[in-house]
Coordinates of C-alpha atoms and ligand atoms in Angstrom, one line a residue:
M1 CA -12.8 -25.9 -51.4
S2 CA -12.2 -28.7 -49.1
V3 CA -11.7 -31.9 -50.6
E4 CA -13.4 -34.1 -47.7
K5 CA -16.1 -32.4 -48.2
L6 CA -16.6 -32.6 -52.7
R7 CA -15.9 -36.4 -51.9
N8 CA -18.9 -36.2 -49.5
L9 CA -20.8 -34.6 -52.1
C10 CA -19.8 -37.1 -54.8
L11 CA -21.0 -39.7 -53.2
K12 CA -24.5 -38.7 -52.1
A13 CA -24.3 -37.9 -55.4
K14 CA -24.0 -41.5 -56.2
A15 CA -26.4 -42.9 -54.4
I16 CA -29.1 -40.5 -55.7
A17 CA -27.7 -41.9 -59.5
K18 CA -28.1 -46.0 -58.0
E19 CA -32.3 -45.1 -56.8
I20 CA -33.0 -42.7 -60.2
S21 CA -30.9 -46.3 -62.5
K22 CA -34.1 -48.9 -61.0
K23 CA -36.5 -46.5 -62.8
E24 CA -38.2 -47.0 -66.0
E25 CA -40.5 -43.8 -66.1
I26 CA -39.1 -40.5 -64.5
T27 CA -40.6 -37.1 -64.8
V28 CA -38.1 -33.9 -64.3
V29 CA -39.7 -30.7 -63.2
T30 CA -37.5 -27.6 -62.9
H31 CA -37.7 -24.3 -62.9
V32 CA -38.6 -21.5 -65.6
D33 CA -34.9 -19.3 -65.4
A34 CA -31.9 -20.1 -66.9
D35 CA -30.8 -22.2 -64.1
G36 CA -33.4 -24.3 -63.5
I37 CA -33.7 -24.8 -67.7
T38 CA -30.3 -25.8 -67.5
S39 CA -31.1 -27.9 -64.9
G40 CA -33.5 -29.8 -66.6
A41 CA -32.2 -30.1 -69.6
I42 CA -29.4 -32.4 -68.0
A43 CA -31.4 -34.2 -66.3
L44 CA -33.2 -34.9 -69.6
Q45 CA -30.3 -35.7 -71.9
T46 CA -29.1 -37.8 -69.1
L47 CA -32.5 -39.7 -68.8
K48 CA -32.6 -40.1 -72.5
T49 CA -28.6 -41.2 -72.6
L50 CA -30.3 -43.7 -70.2
G51 CA -32.7 -44.8 -72.8
K52 CA -35.6 -44.1 -70.0
E53 CA -38.7 -42.7 -70.4
C54 CA -39.1 -39.1 -69.0
E55 CA -40.7 -36.0 -69.7
I56 CA -40.5 -32.6 -68.2
K57 CA -42.4 -30.1 -67.0
F58 CA -41.4 -26.0 -65.9
V59 CA -43.0 -24.6 -62.6
K60 CA -43.1 -21.0 -62.0
Q61 CA -43.1 -22.4 -58.3
L62 CA -43.3 -25.6 -56.4
D63 CA -46.0 -24.7 -54.4
E64 CA -49.4 -27.1 -53.3
N65 CA -51.5 -26.3 -56.0
S66 CA -48.0 -27.4 -58.6
L67 CA -47.4 -30.0 -56.8
E68 CA -50.6 -31.6 -56.6
K69 CA -50.7 -31.8 -59.9
I70 CA -47.1 -33.7 -59.7
A71 CA -48.9 -36.5 -57.0
D72 CA -52.0 -36.9 -59.3
E73 CA -49.6 -38.9 -61.8
N74 CA -48.2 -40.8 -60.4
N75 CA -44.7 -41.2 -61.8
F76 CA -40.8 -41.1 -60.4
V77 CA -39.6 -37.1 -59.9
W78 CA -36.7 -35.5 -61.0
F79 CA -36.4 -32.0 -58.8
T80 CA -33.7 -30.2 -60.7
D81 CA -32.8 -27.0 -59.3
L82 CA -36.8 -25.9 -56.7
G83 CA -37.8 -29.2 -54.1
S84 CA -35.5 -28.5 -51.1
G85 CA -37.7 -25.5 -49.5
Q86 CA -40.7 -27.5 -50.4
I87 CA -39.6 -31.1 -48.3
D88 CA -43.0 -31.1 -46.3
L89 CA -44.8 -30.6 -49.2
I90 CA -43.4 -33.2 -50.9
E91 CA -43.6 -35.6 -48.5
K92 CA -47.0 -35.0 -47.1
L93 CA -48.0 -35.1 -50.8
K94 CA -46.0 -38.6 -50.6
I95 CA -44.1 -38.0 -53.9
E96 CA -41.8 -40.7 -54.8
C97 CA -38.4 -39.1 -56.0
V98 CA -34.9 -37.6 -56.0
I99 CA -33.7 -33.4 -55.4
T100 CA -31.0 -32.1 -56.8
D101 CA -30.9 -28.8 -55.8
H102 CA -29.1 -25.4 -53.9
H103 CA -31.8 -23.6 -52.1
I104 CA -31.6 -24.0 -48.3
P105 CA -33.5 -27.0 -47.3
I106 CA -35.4 -27.1 -45.0
K107 CA -34.5 -30.7 -43.1
K108 CA -31.8 -33.0 -44.2
V109 CA -33.5 -36.3 -46.2
D110 CA -31.3 -39.1 -47.8
Y111 CA -33.3 -38.4 -51.2
Q112 CA -31.6 -34.6 -51.8
L113 CA -28.4 -33.9 -53.4
N114 CA -27.6 -30.1 -52.0
P115 CA -24.7 -28.7 -50.8
H116 CA -26.1 -26.8 -48.5
D117 CA -25.7 -29.9 -46.1
F118 CA -22.9 -30.1 -46.7
G119 CA -21.6 -26.8 -45.0
I120 CA -22.0 -25.6 -49.4
D121 CA -23.2 -22.3 -49.9
G122 CA -25.5 -22.8 -52.5
S123 CA -25.8 -19.8 -54.1
Y124 CA -21.8 -19.0 -55.5
E125 CA -19.9 -21.9 -54.1
L126 CA -22.1 -24.5 -56.1
G127 CA -25.2 -23.2 -58.3
G128 CA -28.6 -25.7 -59.4
A129 CA -27.2 -26.7 -62.5
P130 CA -23.7 -28.3 -61.2
T131 CA -25.8 -30.4 -58.7
T132 CA -27.5 -31.2 -60.9
Y133 CA -24.9 -32.1 -63.0
L134 CA -23.0 -34.2 -60.8
V135 CA -25.8 -36.4 -60.4
S136 CA -25.6 -37.3 -64.5
R137 CA -21.8 -36.9 -64.7
C138 CA -22.7 -41.0 -62.2
L139 CA -24.8 -42.2 -65.3
I140 CA -23.6 -41.3 -67.5
N141 CA -20.3 -39.3 -67.9
D142 CA -20.6 -37.4 -70.5
R143 CA -18.3 -33.8 -68.8
T144 CA -19.4 -31.9 -72.4
L145 CA -23.3 -31.1 -70.4
S146 CA -20.2 -29.0 -68.1
T147 CA -21.0 -26.5 -70.7
L148 CA -24.5 -26.0 -69.7
A149 CA -23.4 -26.4 -66.2
I150 CA -21.7 -23.1 -66.4
V151 CA -24.4 -21.4 -67.9
G152 CA -26.9 -22.0 -65.3
C153 CA -24.3 -21.0 -62.2
V154 CA -24.2 -18.0 -65.4
G155 CA -28.0 -17.3 -65.0
D156 CA -27.9 -18.0 -61.5
L157 CA -24.9 -15.4 -60.8
Q158 CA -23.5 -17.8 -58.7
D159 CA -19.6 -15.1 -59.9
S160 CA -21.3 -12.4 -59.1
K161 CA -19.7 -11.7 -55.7
F162 CA -16.2 -12.2 -56.4
G163 CA -16.4 -11.3 -60.0
M164 CA -15.6 -15.2 -60.9
L165 CA -17.3 -17.9 -60.4
K166 CA -15.3 -20.0 -57.0
S167 CA -15.5 -23.5 -55.3
Y168 CA -16.8 -26.0 -56.3
N169 CA -18.4 -25.1 -58.8
R170 CA -14.2 -24.2 -60.2
V171 CA -14.2 -27.5 -59.9
I172 CA -17.0 -28.4 -62.4
L173 CA -15.1 -25.9 -64.9
G174 CA -12.3 -27.5 -64.3
E175 CA -13.6 -30.5 -66.1
G176 CA -14.7 -28.6 -68.9
I177 CA -11.3 -26.9 -69.7
K178 CA -9.7 -30.7 -69.7
E179 CA -12.2 -31.5 -72.0
N180 CA -11.9 -28.8 -74.0
V181 CA -15.6 -27.2 -74.5
L182 CA -15.0 -23.9 -72.4
E183 CA -12.4 -21.9 -72.3
K184 CA -12.4 -19.2 -69.8
L185 CA -10.9 -15.6 -70.2
R186 CA -9.9 -12.5 -68.0
D187 CA -12.4 -9.8 -69.4
I188 CA -14.5 -6.7 -68.6
R189 CA -18.0 -8.2 -67.2
L190 CA -19.9 -6.5 -69.0
F191 CA -23.7 -7.6 -70.9
G192 CA -23.1 -8.7 -75.1
K193 CA -19.4 -8.4 -75.6
Q194 CA -20.2 -10.7 -78.0
T195 CA -24.0 -9.5 -79.8
R196 CA -24.5 -6.1 -79.4
P197 CA -23.0 -3.0 -80.1
V198 CA -20.5 -1.2 -77.8
H199 CA -22.2 2.3 -76.4
K200 CA -25.4 0.2 -76.3
M201 CA -22.6 -3.3 -74.1
L202 CA -21.3 0.6 -72.1
E203 CA -25.2 2.9 -72.0
Y204 CA -27.3 -0.9 -70.1
T205 CA -25.1 -0.7 -68.1
F206 CA -26.3 0.0 -64.8
D207 CA -24.1 -1.6 -61.8
P208 CA -21.5 -0.1 -61.7
Y209 CA -23.5 2.6 -62.3
L210 CA -20.6 4.1 -65.0
P211 CA -21.8 7.9 -64.9
G212 CA -22.5 10.0 -68.0
I213 CA -21.9 6.3 -69.7
S214 CA -25.0 4.0 -67.9
G215 CA -28.5 5.0 -69.6
N216 CA -26.5 7.8 -71.9
E217 CA -26.3 6.6 -75.4
N218 CA -25.3 9.6 -76.2
G219 CA -22.9 9.6 -73.6
A220 CA -21.9 6.5 -74.4
I221 CA -20.8 7.6 -77.9
K222 CA -19.0 11.1 -76.3
F223 CA -17.0 8.4 -73.9
M224 CA -15.2 6.1 -77.1
R225 CA -15.1 8.6 -79.3
S226 CA -13.3 10.7 -76.3
I227 CA -10.4 7.8 -75.9
N228 CA -10.0 6.9 -80.2
V229 CA -12.3 3.9 -80.3
D230 CA -14.6 4.2 -82.9
P231 CA -17.6 3.4 -82.3
V232 CA -18.6 2.0 -85.9
K233 CA -15.8 1.1 -89.0
N234 CA -17.3 -0.4 -92.5
G235 CA -20.6 1.6 -91.6
S236 CA -21.5 -1.0 -89.0
W237 CA -21.5 -1.0 -85.4
R238 CA -18.4 -2.7 -83.0
R239 CA -18.9 -5.0 -80.5
W240 CA -16.7 -5.7 -78.0
I241 CA -15.5 -9.2 -79.9
D242 CA -14.4 -6.6 -83.4
L243 CA -12.4 -4.0 -81.1
S244 CA -8.2 -5.2 -80.9
K245 CA -6.9 -5.4 -77.4
E246 CA -5.3 -2.4 -76.9
E247 CA -9.1 -0.6 -77.5
K248 CA -10.3 -3.0 -75.2
V249 CA -7.7 -1.7 -72.4
K250 CA -8.1 1.1 -73.7
I251 CA -12.3 1.1 -72.8
T252 CA -11.6 -0.5 -69.4
S253 CA -9.0 1.1 -68.0
S254 CA -11.1 4.5 -68.5
L255 CA -13.7 2.8 -67.6
V256 CA -11.5 1.9 -64.3
K257 CA -9.7 6.0 -63.9
L258 CA -13.5 7.1 -64.5
L259 CA -15.3 5.2 -61.1
M260 CA -11.8 6.0 -59.7
K261 CA -12.9 10.1 -60.3
Y262 CA -15.8 9.6 -58.3
S263 CA -14.8 7.5 -55.4
Y264 CA -16.2 4.4 -56.6
P265 CA -15.2 1.3 -53.0
I266 CA -12.3 -0.6 -54.9
K267 CA -14.0 -3.3 -54.3
T268 CA -16.5 -2.1 -56.6
I269 CA -13.5 -1.5 -59.5
E270 CA -12.1 -4.4 -58.8
R271 CA -15.1 -6.7 -60.1
L272 CA -15.5 -4.4 -63.5
V273 CA -12.1 -6.9 -64.8
G274 CA -13.0 -10.2 -64.2
E275 CA -14.0 -14.0 -65.7
V276 CA -15.9 -14.8 -68.3
Y277 CA -16.8 -17.8 -70.0
I278 CA -16.5 -19.1 -73.0
L279 CA -18.3 -22.2 -75.0
K280 CA -15.6 -22.7 -77.0
N281 CA -17.8 -25.0 -79.8
Q282 CA -20.5 -22.8 -80.2
P283 CA -20.2 -19.5 -82.7
E284 CA -18.4 -16.7 -82.0
G285 CA -20.8 -13.8 -82.1
T286 CA -23.9 -15.9 -81.7
E287 CA -25.9 -15.4 -77.8
L288 CA -23.9 -19.2 -77.6
K289 CA -20.6 -18.2 -77.1
D290 CA -20.9 -16.6 -74.2
A291 CA -21.9 -17.9 -70.6
M292 CA -23.5 -14.6 -69.5
E293 CA -25.2 -14.3 -73.0
F294 CA -26.2 -17.6 -73.1
S295 CA -28.1 -17.3 -70.3
T296 CA -30.0 -13.5 -70.8
L297 CA -31.3 -15.9 -74.1
L298 CA -33.0 -18.2 -71.6
N299 CA -34.3 -16.3 -69.5
A300 CA -36.1 -14.6 -72.3
T301 CA -37.1 -17.9 -73.4
A302 CA -38.4 -19.2 -69.7
R303 CA -39.6 -16.1 -68.2
Y304 CA -42.8 -15.6 -70.9
G305 CA -43.8 -19.2 -70.8
Y306 CA -41.8 -20.5 -74.1
E307 CA -39.2 -22.8 -71.4
E308 CA -40.0 -25.4 -74.6
V309 CA -38.0 -23.3 -76.7
G310 CA -35.0 -22.7 -73.7
L311 CA -34.9 -26.8 -73.6
N312 CA -34.6 -27.1 -77.5
V313 CA -32.2 -24.3 -78.0
C314 CA -30.5 -26.1 -74.5
L315 CA -30.6 -30.0 -76.2
G316 CA -28.7 -29.0 -80.1
V317 CA -26.1 -27.0 -77.7
C318 CA -26.5 -31.0 -76.9
K319 CA -26.5 -32.8 -80.6
S320 CA -29.6 -34.8 -79.1
I321 CA -31.9 -33.0 -81.2
S322 CA -32.0 -32.9 -84.9
E323 CA -29.4 -29.5 -86.6
R324 CA -33.6 -28.6 -87.9
K325 CA -35.6 -28.2 -84.4
F326 CA -32.5 -27.0 -82.8
E327 CA -32.8 -24.4 -85.6
V328 CA -36.2 -23.1 -85.4
A329 CA -35.8 -23.1 -81.5
F330 CA -33.1 -20.8 -82.0
K331 CA -34.2 -18.4 -84.4
K332 CA -37.3 -18.5 -81.8
A333 CA -35.2 -17.3 -78.6
R334 CA -33.1 -14.6 -80.4
N335 CA -37.2 -13.3 -81.3
L336 CA -38.2 -14.0 -77.4
L337 CA -35.2 -11.5 -76.8
R338 CA -35.8 -8.8 -78.8
N339 CA -39.3 -8.8 -77.4
H340 CA -37.1 -9.3 -74.0
R341 CA -35.1 -5.9 -74.8
K342 CA -38.3 -4.1 -76.0
N343 CA -40.0 -4.6 -72.1
L344 CA -37.4 -4.4 -70.3
S345 CA -36.9 -1.0 -71.9
D346 CA -40.4 -0.4 -71.7
G347 CA -40.7 -0.9 -68.0
V348 CA -37.4 1.4 -66.9
K349 CA -39.7 4.6 -69.3
L350 CA -42.4 3.4 -67.7
V351 CA -40.6 3.3 -63.8
N352 CA -39.5 7.4 -65.2
E353 CA -43.0 8.8 -66.3
I354 CA -44.4 7.2 -62.4
G355 CA -41.4 8.2 -60.9
I356 CA -39.5 6.0 -57.5
K357 CA -41.0 6.9 -54.2
E358 CA -38.1 7.2 -51.2
M359 CA -38.5 5.9 -47.5
D360 CA -36.1 6.5 -44.7
N361 CA -34.0 2.3 -46.3
I362 CA -36.0 1.9 -49.2
Q363 CA -38.0 3.0 -52.4
Y364 CA -39.7 1.3 -54.5
F365 CA -42.4 1.3 -57.7
H366 CA -45.4 0.1 -58.3
A367 CA -45.7 -1.3 -61.9
Q368 CA -49.8 -2.4 -61.5
D369 CA -50.1 -4.5 -64.7
R370 CA -48.0 -3.0 -67.0
I371 CA -44.8 -5.2 -66.0
I372 CA -45.5 -8.9 -66.2
D373 CA -44.5 -10.2 -63.2
T374 CA -41.6 -12.7 -64.5
I375 CA -39.6 -9.4 -65.9
V376 CA -40.2 -7.1 -63.5
G377 CA -37.6 -7.4 -60.9
I378 CA -35.2 -7.4 -64.0
V379 CA -36.4 -4.0 -64.5
A380 CA -35.9 -2.8 -60.8
G381 CA -32.2 -3.8 -61.0
M382 CA -32.6 -1.7 -63.9
C383 CA -33.5 0.9 -62.1
Y384 CA -30.6 1.5 -60.3
S385 CA -29.7 4.1 -64.0
I386 CA -32.1 6.1 -62.3
A387 CA -32.6 5.5 -58.4
K388 CA -30.6 6.6 -55.1
L389 CA -27.9 3.7 -55.0
N390 CA -27.3 4.1 -51.4
K391 CA -31.2 1.7 -50.7
P392 CA -32.6 -1.6 -52.4
I393 CA -35.1 -1.2 -55.1
I394 CA -39.0 -2.3 -54.9
A395 CA -40.5 -3.1 -57.3
F396 CA -44.4 -4.2 -57.7
A397 CA -46.6 -5.7 -59.9
K398 CA -49.9 -7.6 -59.8
S399 CA -50.1 -11.4 -60.4
D400 CA -52.1 -14.2 -60.7
D401 CA -51.5 -14.9 -57.3
G402 CA -52.0 -11.7 -55.7
I403 CA -49.0 -9.5 -55.9
K404 CA -45.3 -9.6 -57.2
V405 CA -43.1 -8.0 -55.4
S406 CA -39.4 -7.8 -56.1
A407 CA -36.2 -6.5 -54.9
R408 CA -32.7 -5.6 -56.4
A409 CA -29.8 -4.1 -54.2
T410 CA -25.9 -3.3 -55.4
Q411 CA -23.1 -5.5 -54.5
N412 CA -22.5 -2.2 -52.3
L413 CA -25.3 -2.9 -49.9
V414 CA -25.1 -6.6 -49.4
E415 CA -21.3 -5.0 -48.2
R416 CA -23.0 -3.3 -46.1
G417 CA -25.1 -6.1 -44.3
I418 CA -28.1 -5.9 -46.9
N419 CA -29.9 -9.6 -46.3
L420 CA -33.4 -9.1 -49.4
A421 CA -33.7 -12.7 -48.9
E422 CA -33.8 -12.5 -45.3
A423 CA -36.1 -9.4 -45.0
M424 CA -38.0 -10.3 -48.0
R425 CA -38.9 -13.3 -46.6
L426 CA -39.3 -12.3 -43.1
A427 CA -41.9 -8.7 -44.5
A428 CA -44.0 -10.6 -46.2
E429 CA -45.0 -13.4 -43.5
K430 CA -46.2 -10.4 -41.3
I431 CA -48.8 -10.1 -43.5
G432 CA -50.0 -13.4 -44.5
G433 CA -47.1 -13.6 -47.8
K434 CA -44.2 -15.5 -48.4
G435 CA -41.3 -14.3 -50.1
G436 CA -37.0 -15.5 -49.9
G437 CA -34.5 -15.2 -52.4
H438 CA -30.9 -14.2 -52.0
S439 CA -29.6 -11.3 -50.5
I440 CA -28.7 -9.2 -53.7
A441 CA -32.0 -9.7 -55.2
A442 CA -34.8 -11.8 -54.2
G443 CA -39.1 -11.8 -54.3
A444 CA -42.0 -12.4 -52.3
I445 CA -45.1 -12.6 -53.2
I446 CA -48.4 -10.5 -51.1
P447 CA -51.7 -10.3 -50.3
E448 CA -53.0 -7.8 -52.9
G449 CA -53.8 -4.2 -50.4
K450 CA -51.3 -4.7 -48.7
E451 CA -48.5 -3.1 -51.0
E452 CA -48.4 -0.2 -47.3
E453 CA -48.4 -2.7 -44.5
F454 CA -45.2 -5.1 -46.2
L455 CA -43.0 -1.4 -46.9
F456 CA -43.7 -0.4 -43.5
E457 CA -42.7 -3.3 -42.7
L458 CA -39.3 -3.7 -45.6
N459 CA -38.4 0.2 -44.4
K460 CA -38.0 -1.3 -40.5
I461 CA -36.1 -4.6 -41.5
I462 CA -34.0 -2.8 -43.7
G463 CA -33.0 -0.7 -41.3
V464 CA -31.9 -2.3 -38.7
Q465 CA -29.9 -4.6 -41.5
F466 CA -27.9 -1.4 -42.1
K467 CA -27.1 -0.5 -38.1
K468 CA -25.7 -3.5 -38.0
Ligands
LIG1 O1 -38.5 -13.1 -59.6 P1 -37.3 -12.4 -58.4 O2 -36.5 -12.9 -60.1 O3 -37.5 -11.2 -58.3 O4 -36.5 -13.2 -57.9 C1 -35.5 -12.9 -57.6 C2 -35.1 -14.6 -57.1 O5 -36.2 -14.2 -55.3 C3 -34.7 -15.6 -56.9 O6 -33.6 -16.2 -56.5 C4 -36.3 -16.4 -56.8 O7 -36.4 -17.8 -56.7 C5 -36.8 -15.2 -55.4 N1 -38.2 -15.6 -55.0 C6 -38.6 -16.2 -53.7 N2 -40.3 -16.6 -53.6 C7 -41.3 -16.2 -54.5 C8 -40.4 -14.7 -55.5 C9 -39.2 -15.3 -56.1 O8 -37.9 -17.5 -53.2 N3 -42.0 -15.6 -53.8
LIG2 O1 -35.2 -18.0 -58.5 P1 -33.5 -18.0 -58.9 O2 -32.1 -17.9 -57.9 O3 -32.7 -18.9 -60.0 O4 -32.8 -16.4 -59.1 C1 -31.9 -15.6 -59.5 C2 -32.3 -14.4 -59.7 O5 -31.8 -13.7 -59.2 C3 -31.7 -13.9 -61.5 O6 -32.4 -14.2 -62.1 C4 -31.7 -12.6 -61.4 O7 -32.6 -11.5 -61.7 C5 -31.5 -11.9 -60.0 N1 -29.8 -11.7 -58.9 C6 -29.7 -9.8 -59.8 N2 -28.8 -9.6 -59.0 C7 -27.2 -10.9 -58.4 C8 -28.1 -12.3 -58.1 C9 -29.2 -12.5 -58.1 O8 -30.3 -9.2 -60.3 N3 -25.8 -10.4 -58.2
LIG3 ZN1 -31.6 -22.2 -59.0

């Protein structure tokens, strides 16, 4: 982290804020995932507080089609969590706008705040929601919004590389802690500590893969019993937050021992424990308490076309909608989460049935129309429970625009040189598709019928990455 860069970032945020303050009517346009919803919520809440006339639109991807519709409305636009990759189109269509995004920009323009323009990595140093928060802060200085910024960050897995938030993300975390709305704890970094039974939390952990436990409910229960931690108390399953400190230490150290027994790289083992982020003002034992669970709740809405539900949960946390409206949204979001979990587990079952095919450097499955395109990537990540750990997993599914491809690696593979964003982009471009994302998780859209050709190209590119 450099003070100089932070100063420049803040100066630019101020300039963007000034542009926004001049406008009376603004449309916020954002992405349909946890990071996008929180970014959009921060922008909307800012504009509402300023008394501006505003509305929000969610897009699956920003392409010529969606941008033309936006251009037709002729309103000033605030793009959040997207836009930097489409500046050419935005200019061609003469859309008057500002952009706060963290994806790699195609060029530097004065109406854009993007960490990459300052030599800051947008995949772990400053996320999309924090980028938007920096502008919001110049306009209304509501530091409680740092909670949403951090939820977005975690939803984008900005903390997965080091097991904690780093760099400029950390500055924003610090603001939330100072404001007494956030707390950072050293704890096990598994999903579901607030709401899931411990054995379920362990069963659903696939990165790192826990031998004998991952994907194996009985194995998880046996593991707990073997170290004298009872999975049940007074007739109900115990959650992580119900365990005593000693029991938590017992589980954590036994997992470390287990991974050591299987000769896991030390970095993988270290990542098991790290920082977790707590929303201090939210009720204990709910999805809203833990940033990781909060962001999954948001994904369970947006990935099924219910972005408004996720948005209202965020606005409720900001206290900017009625209690009643929030309660309705939260209830709906929890239902969607249940549905999401079922879809995920059905997805993994399906892959088990159809099998994963292997090539030299990659492995893949084709879900056709039996897994929806918006979650096939998440399913692919979970399939490390049944797939080889030493190759990326590639998943195909049908979508409205052609074939959706999702790719997932492990942190370990990334450390060995795999960059899925680059590989997916290159392979897709070779056959008339488009792709991108992050080194550990990427996606693409390709023409139907080109799957074989795509696999051939991708297998070759990944092979080269392994050699380097
Ligand atoms: O959809 P999925 O979860 O597999 O996306 C993983 C990553 O790939 C995301 O960061 C997404 O923005 C990116 N992606 C992309 N181009 C696509 C599809 C996904 O850059 N056509
Ligand atoms: O579009 P965007 O960049 O926000 O997409 C990020 C997605 O990439 C997450 O929703 C997650 O599914 C995936 N991802 C992952 N593992 C990581 C980082 C990202 O599965 N370590
Ligand atoms: Zn993002």
